[in-house]
Amino acid sequence: MTSAYEGGIPAAPPVLNGSRVYRIHWVLGTDQLRAVCHCGSERIFDDPVELWEWLLSHPEGHLPPPLPNPAAQPPSASTPEPILASADTTRNKQ
């Protein structure tokens, strides 16, 4: 009999699916958790209690985020205006 781990990477366990499967992922390098509901909604949480309350309250608060409408949004204030080169070459001449 051979094991799943023979000096290489261990075999991945089977993935569950269904109408009551919840996924919780640790966000690498942070203290945050990402919750994924069986309906596909996702949220980031700092508190595991709030995470479980959100998951178990399905469908309340599990709406997909609205799609952004770029035509309806004004340009960002942080976007700098382009600087156009001037054809005036007499400015630096004396």
PDB file of N, CA and C in Angstrom, residues 3-63:
ATOM      1  N   SER A   3       1.263   5.469   0.370  1.00  0.00           N
ATOM      2  CA  SER A   3       0.594   6.605   1.000  1.00  0.00           C
ATOM      3  C   SER A   3       0.475   7.749  -0.003  1.00  0.00           C
ATOM      4  N   ALA A   4      -0.358   8.717   0.345  1.00  0.00           N
ATOM      5  CA  ALA A   4      -0.551   9.868  -0.531  1.00  0.00           C
ATOM      6  C   ALA A   4       0.683  10.768  -0.514  1.00  0.00           C
ATOM      7  N   TYR A   5       1.530  10.598   0.502  1.00  0.00           N
ATOM      8  CA  TYR A   5       2.707  11.451   0.636  1.00  0.00           C
ATOM      9  C   TYR A   5       3.949  10.580   0.611  1.00  0.00           C
ATOM     10  N   GLU A   6       4.678  10.626  -0.477  1.00  0.00           N
ATOM     11  CA  GLU A   6       5.924   9.876  -0.587  1.00  0.00           C
ATOM     12  C   GLU A   6       7.042  10.809  -1.043  1.00  0.00           C
ATOM     13  N   GLY A   7       7.392  11.762  -0.188  1.00  0.00           N
ATOM     14  CA  GLY A   7       8.459  12.677  -0.499  1.00  0.00           C
ATOM     15  C   GLY A   7       8.046  13.834  -1.380  1.00  0.00           C
ATOM     16  N   GLY A   8       6.796  13.905  -1.781  1.00  0.00           N
ATOM     17  CA  GLY A   8       6.301  14.994  -2.624  1.00  0.00           C
ATOM     18  C   GLY A   8       5.234  15.776  -1.903  1.00  0.00           C
ATOM     19  N   ILE A   9       4.412  16.401  -2.668  1.00  0.00           N
ATOM     20  CA  ILE A   9       3.311  17.174  -2.105  1.00  0.00           C
ATOM     21  C   ILE A   9       2.167  16.216  -1.783  1.00  0.00           C
ATOM     22  N   PRO A  10       1.576  16.332  -0.582  1.00  0.00           N
ATOM     23  CA  PRO A  10       0.466  15.442  -0.242  1.00  0.00           C
ATOM     24  C   PRO A  10      -0.738  15.687  -1.141  1.00  0.00           C
ATOM     25  N   ALA A  11      -1.500  14.637  -1.363  1.00  0.00           N
ATOM     26  CA  ALA A  11      -2.697  14.747  -2.202  1.00  0.00           C
ATOM     27  C   ALA A  11      -3.725  15.641  -1.528  1.00  0.00           C
ATOM     28  N   ALA A  12      -4.417  16.439  -2.330  1.00  0.00           N
ATOM     29  CA  ALA A  12      -5.449  17.332  -1.803  1.00  0.00           C
ATOM     30  C   ALA A  12      -6.674  16.523  -1.410  1.00  0.00           C
ATOM     31  N   PRO A  13      -7.305  16.892  -0.303  1.00  0.00           N
ATOM     32  CA  PRO A  13      -8.526  16.184   0.081  1.00  0.00           C
ATOM     33  C   PRO A  13      -9.650  16.525  -0.885  1.00  0.00           C
ATOM     34  N   PRO A  14     -10.674  15.699  -0.961  1.00  0.00           N
ATOM     35  CA  PRO A  14     -11.796  16.001  -1.859  1.00  0.00           C
ATOM     36  C   PRO A  14     -12.487  17.293  -1.419  1.00  0.00           C
ATOM     37  N   VAL A  15     -12.962  18.062  -2.385  1.00  0.00           N
ATOM     38  CA  VAL A  15     -13.633  19.329  -2.108  1.00  0.00           C
ATOM     39  C   VAL A  15     -15.124  19.073  -1.967  1.00  0.00           C
ATOM     40  N   LEU A  16     -15.682  19.597  -0.898  1.00  0.00           N
ATOM     41  CA  LEU A  16     -17.118  19.461  -0.673  1.00  0.00           C
ATOM     42  C   LEU A  16     -17.865  20.511  -1.473  1.00  0.00           C
ATOM     43  N   ASN A  17     -19.079  20.195  -1.837  1.00  0.00           N
ATOM     44  CA  ASN A  17     -19.950  21.169  -2.476  1.00  0.00           C
ATOM     45  C   ASN A  17     -21.359  20.905  -2.009  1.00  0.00           C
ATOM     46  N   GLY A  18     -22.228  21.838  -2.249  1.00  0.00           N
ATOM     47  CA  GLY A  18     -23.611  21.669  -1.836  1.00  0.00           C
ATOM     48  C   GLY A  18     -24.203  22.977  -1.354  1.00  0.00           C
ATOM     49  N   SER A  19     -25.451  22.909  -0.926  1.00  0.00           N
ATOM     50  CA  SER A  19     -26.176  24.121  -0.569  1.00  0.00           C
ATOM     51  C   SER A  19     -25.862  24.611   0.839  1.00  0.00           C
ATOM     52  N   ARG A  20     -25.118  23.880   1.623  1.00  0.00           N
ATOM     53  CA  ARG A  20     -24.798  24.319   2.982  1.00  0.00           C
ATOM     54  C   ARG A  20     -23.297  24.244   3.263  1.00  0.00           C
ATOM     55  N   VAL A  21     -22.474  24.423   2.247  1.00  0.00           N
ATOM     56  CA  VAL A  21     -21.027  24.394   2.423  1.00  0.00           C
ATOM     57  C   VAL A  21     -20.527  25.835   2.506  1.00  0.00           C
ATOM     58  N   TYR A  22     -19.833  26.129   3.585  1.00  0.00           N
ATOM     59  CA  TYR A  22     -19.245  27.447   3.787  1.00  0.00           C
ATOM     60  C   TYR A  22     -17.730  27.306   3.729  1.00  0.00           C
ATOM     61  N   ARG A  23     -17.077  28.323   3.212  1.00  0.00           N
ATOM     62  CA  ARG A  23     -15.617  28.311   3.148  1.00  0.00           C
ATOM     63  C   ARG A  23     -15.096  29.531   3.890  1.00  0.00           C
ATOM     64  N   ILE A  24     -14.070  29.306   4.676  1.00  0.00           N
ATOM     65  CA  ILE A  24     -13.420  30.378   5.419  1.00  0.00           C
ATOM     66  C   ILE A  24     -11.936  30.289   5.113  1.00  0.00           C
ATOM     67  N   HIS A  25     -11.393  31.392   4.618  1.00  0.00           N
ATOM     68  CA  HIS A  25      -9.984  31.441   4.247  1.00  0.00           C
ATOM     69  C   HIS A  25      -9.292  32.501   5.084  1.00  0.00           C
ATOM     70  N   TRP A  26      -8.116  32.175   5.576  1.00  0.00           N
ATOM     71  CA  TRP A  26      -7.295  33.162   6.245  1.00  0.00           C
ATOM     72  C   TRP A  26      -6.631  34.005   5.173  1.00  0.00           C
ATOM     73  N   VAL A  27      -6.705  35.323   5.287  1.00  0.00           N
ATOM     74  CA  VAL A  27      -6.064  36.223   4.338  1.00  0.00           C
ATOM     75  C   VAL A  27      -4.601  36.312   4.751  1.00  0.00           C
ATOM     76  N   LEU A  28      -3.749  35.731   3.934  1.00  0.00           N
ATOM     77  CA  LEU A  28      -2.331  35.600   4.234  1.00  0.00           C
ATOM     78  C   LEU A  28      -1.687  36.933   4.598  1.00  0.00           C
ATOM     79  N   GLY A  29      -0.936  36.946   5.677  1.00  0.00           N
ATOM     80  CA  GLY A  29      -0.227  38.142   6.106  1.00  0.00           C
ATOM     81  C   GLY A  29      -1.079  39.138   6.873  1.00  0.00           C
ATOM     82  N   THR A  30      -2.315  38.761   7.204  1.00  0.00           N
ATOM     83  CA  THR A  30      -3.214  39.657   7.942  1.00  0.00           C
ATOM     84  C   THR A  30      -3.877  38.879   9.069  1.00  0.00           C
ATOM     85  N   ASP A  31      -4.684  39.577   9.837  1.00  0.00           N
ATOM     86  CA  ASP A  31      -5.507  38.935  10.870  1.00  0.00           C
ATOM     87  C   ASP A  31      -6.944  38.813  10.399  1.00  0.00           C
ATOM     88  N   GLN A  32      -7.159  38.856   9.097  1.00  0.00           N
ATOM     89  CA  GLN A  32      -8.506  38.850   8.546  1.00  0.00           C
ATOM     90  C   GLN A  32      -8.873  37.470   7.999  1.00  0.00           C
ATOM     91  N   LEU A  33     -10.185  37.243   7.953  1.00  0.00           N
ATOM     92  CA  LEU A  33     -10.740  36.010   7.401  1.00  0.00           C
ATOM     93  C   LEU A  33     -11.682  36.367   6.261  1.00  0.00           C
ATOM     94  N   ARG A  34     -11.642  35.576   5.192  1.00  0.00           N
ATOM     95  CA  ARG A  34     -12.549  35.770   4.062  1.00  0.00           C
ATOM     96  C   ARG A  34     -13.573  34.657   4.106  1.00  0.00           C
ATOM     97  N   ALA A  35     -14.837  35.041   4.196  1.00  0.00           N
ATOM     98  CA  ALA A  35     -15.934  34.081   4.237  1.00  0.00           C
ATOM     99  C   ALA A  35     -16.562  33.978   2.862  1.00  0.00           C
ATOM    100  N   VAL A  36     -16.836  32.744   2.435  1.00  0.00           N
ATOM    101  CA  VAL A  36     -17.501  32.494   1.158  1.00  0.00           C
ATOM    102  C   VAL A  36     -18.734  31.647   1.452  1.00  0.00           C
ATOM    103  N   CYS A  37     -19.895  32.206   1.164  1.00  0.00           N
ATOM    104  CA  CYS A  37     -21.157  31.499   1.382  1.00  0.00           C
ATOM    105  C   CYS A  37     -21.414  30.537   0.228  1.00  0.00           C
ATOM    106  N   HIS A  38     -22.281  29.581   0.443  1.00  0.00           N
ATOM    107  CA  HIS A  38     -22.645  28.637  -0.616  1.00  0.00           C
ATOM    108  C   HIS A  38     -23.325  29.322  -1.791  1.00  0.00           C
ATOM    109  N   CYS A  39     -23.841  30.558  -1.573  1.00  0.00           N
ATOM    110  CA  CYS A  39     -24.487  31.291  -2.677  1.00  0.00           C
ATOM    111  C   CYS A  39     -23.472  32.064  -3.513  1.00  0.00           C
ATOM    112  N   GLY A  40     -22.213  32.098  -3.072  1.00  0.00           N
ATOM    113  CA  GLY A  40     -21.173  32.782  -3.822  1.00  0.00           C
ATOM    114  C   GLY A  40     -20.794  34.138  -3.265  1.00  0.00           C
ATOM    115  N   SER A  41     -21.569  34.670  -2.311  1.00  0.00           N
ATOM    116  CA  SER A  41     -21.228  35.955  -1.697  1.00  0.00           C
ATOM    117  C   SER A  41     -19.963  35.804  -0.864  1.00  0.00           C
ATOM    118  N   GLU A  42     -19.153  36.861  -0.850  1.00  0.00           N
ATOM    119  CA  GLU A  42     -17.903  36.861  -0.094  1.00  0.00           C
ATOM    120  C   GLU A  42     -17.790  38.136   0.710  1.00  0.00           C
ATOM    121  N   ARG A  43     -17.166  38.036   1.881  1.00  0.00           N
ATOM    122  CA  ARG A  43     -16.881  39.213   2.709  1.00  0.00           C
ATOM    123  C   ARG A  43     -15.628  38.957   3.517  1.00  0.00           C
ATOM    124  N   ILE A  44     -14.931  40.038   3.863  1.00  0.00           N
ATOM    125  CA  ILE A  44     -13.744  39.972   4.707  1.00  0.00           C
ATOM    126  C   ILE A  44     -14.143  40.383   6.122  1.00  0.00           C
ATOM    127  N   PHE A  45     -13.651  39.652   7.108  1.00  0.00           N
ATOM    128  CA  PHE A  45     -13.988  39.920   8.505  1.00  0.00           C
ATOM    129  C   PHE A  45     -12.733  39.971   9.362  1.00  0.00           C
ATOM    130  N   ASP A  46     -12.801  40.785  10.420  1.00  0.00           N
ATOM    131  CA  ASP A  46     -11.759  40.799  11.445  1.00  0.00           C
ATOM    132  C   ASP A  46     -12.162  39.904  12.615  1.00  0.00           C
ATOM    133  N   ASP A  47     -13.457  39.748  12.820  1.00  0.00           N
ATOM    134  CA  ASP A  47     -13.987  39.005  13.969  1.00  0.00           C
ATOM    135  C   ASP A  47     -14.647  37.704  13.505  1.00  0.00           C
ATOM    136  N   PRO A  48     -14.166  36.562  13.991  1.00  0.00           N
ATOM    137  CA  PRO A  48     -14.760  35.287  13.558  1.00  0.00           C
ATOM    138  C   PRO A  48     -16.223  35.121  13.986  1.00  0.00           C
ATOM    139  N   VAL A  49     -16.625  35.759  15.078  1.00  0.00           N
ATOM    140  CA  VAL A  49     -18.029  35.657  15.507  1.00  0.00           C
ATOM    141  C   VAL A  49     -18.925  36.355  14.490  1.00  0.00           C
ATOM    142  N   GLU A  50     -18.526  37.566  14.057  1.00  0.00           N
ATOM    143  CA  GLU A  50     -19.299  38.281  13.034  1.00  0.00           C
ATOM    144  C   GLU A  50     -19.329  37.496  11.730  1.00  0.00           C
ATOM    145  N   LEU A  51     -18.222  36.842  11.410  1.00  0.00           N
ATOM    146  CA  LEU A  51     -18.149  36.026  10.198  1.00  0.00           C
ATOM    147  C   LEU A  51     -19.211  34.923  10.229  1.00  0.00           C
ATOM    148  N   TRP A  52     -19.266  34.182  11.328  1.00  0.00           N
ATOM    149  CA  TRP A  52     -20.232  33.087  11.420  1.00  0.00           C
ATOM    150  C   TRP A  52     -21.667  33.597  11.462  1.00  0.00           C
ATOM    151  N   GLU A  53     -21.890  34.732  12.128  1.00  0.00           N
ATOM    152  CA  GLU A  53     -23.240  35.304  12.137  1.00  0.00           C
ATOM    153  C   GLU A  53     -23.676  35.657  10.715  1.00  0.00           C
ATOM    154  N   TRP A  54     -22.753  36.214   9.922  1.00  0.00           N
ATOM    155  CA  TRP A  54     -23.077  36.565   8.539  1.00  0.00           C
ATOM    156  C   TRP A  54     -23.351  35.313   7.706  1.00  0.00           C
ATOM    157  N   LEU A  55     -22.495  34.308   7.834  1.00  0.00           N
ATOM    158  CA  LEU A  55     -22.690  33.081   7.058  1.00  0.00           C
ATOM    159  C   LEU A  55     -24.020  32.408   7.387  1.00  0.00           C
ATOM    160  N   LEU A  56     -24.331  32.316   8.673  1.00  0.00           N
ATOM    161  CA  LEU A  56     -25.531  31.592   9.086  1.00  0.00           C
ATOM    162  C   LEU A  56     -26.811  32.390   8.908  1.00  0.00           C
ATOM    163  N   SER A  57     -26.696  33.689   8.596  1.00  0.00           N
ATOM    164  CA  SER A  57     -27.900  34.508   8.385  1.00  0.00           C
ATOM    165  C   SER A  57     -28.333  34.513   6.926  1.00  0.00           C
ATOM    166  N   HIS A  58     -27.754  33.648   6.096  1.00  0.00           N
ATOM    167  CA  HIS A  58     -28.096  33.583   4.673  1.00  0.00           C
ATOM    168  C   HIS A  58     -29.608  33.518   4.497  1.00  0.00           C
ATOM    169  N   PRO A  59     -30.210  34.262   3.623  1.00  0.00           N
ATOM    170  CA  PRO A  59     -29.697  35.127   2.566  1.00  0.00           C
ATOM    171  C   PRO A  59     -29.548  36.588   2.974  1.00  0.00           C
ATOM    172  N   GLU A  60     -29.824  36.938   4.244  1.00  0.00           N
ATOM    173  CA  GLU A  60     -29.745  38.330   4.675  1.00  0.00           C
ATOM    174  C   GLU A  60     -28.310  38.856   4.546  1.00  0.00           C
ATOM    175  N   GLY A  61     -28.147  39.928   3.772  1.00  0.00           N
ATOM    176  CA  GLY A  61     -26.832  40.529   3.583  1.00  0.00           C
ATOM    177  C   GLY A  61     -25.955  39.812   2.579  1.00  0.00           C
ATOM    178  N   HIS A  62     -26.519  38.914   1.805  1.00  0.00           N
ATOM    179  CA  HIS A  62     -25.739  38.122   0.856  1.00  0.00           C
ATOM    180  C   HIS A  62     -26.009  38.518  -0.585  1.00  0.00           C
ATOM    181  N   LEU A  63     -26.237  39.775  -0.812  1.00  0.00           N
ATOM    182  CA  LEU A  63     -26.460  40.251  -2.170  1.00  0.00           C
ATOM    183  C   LEU A  63     -25.117  40.449  -2.867  1.00  0.00           C
TER     184      LEU A  63
END
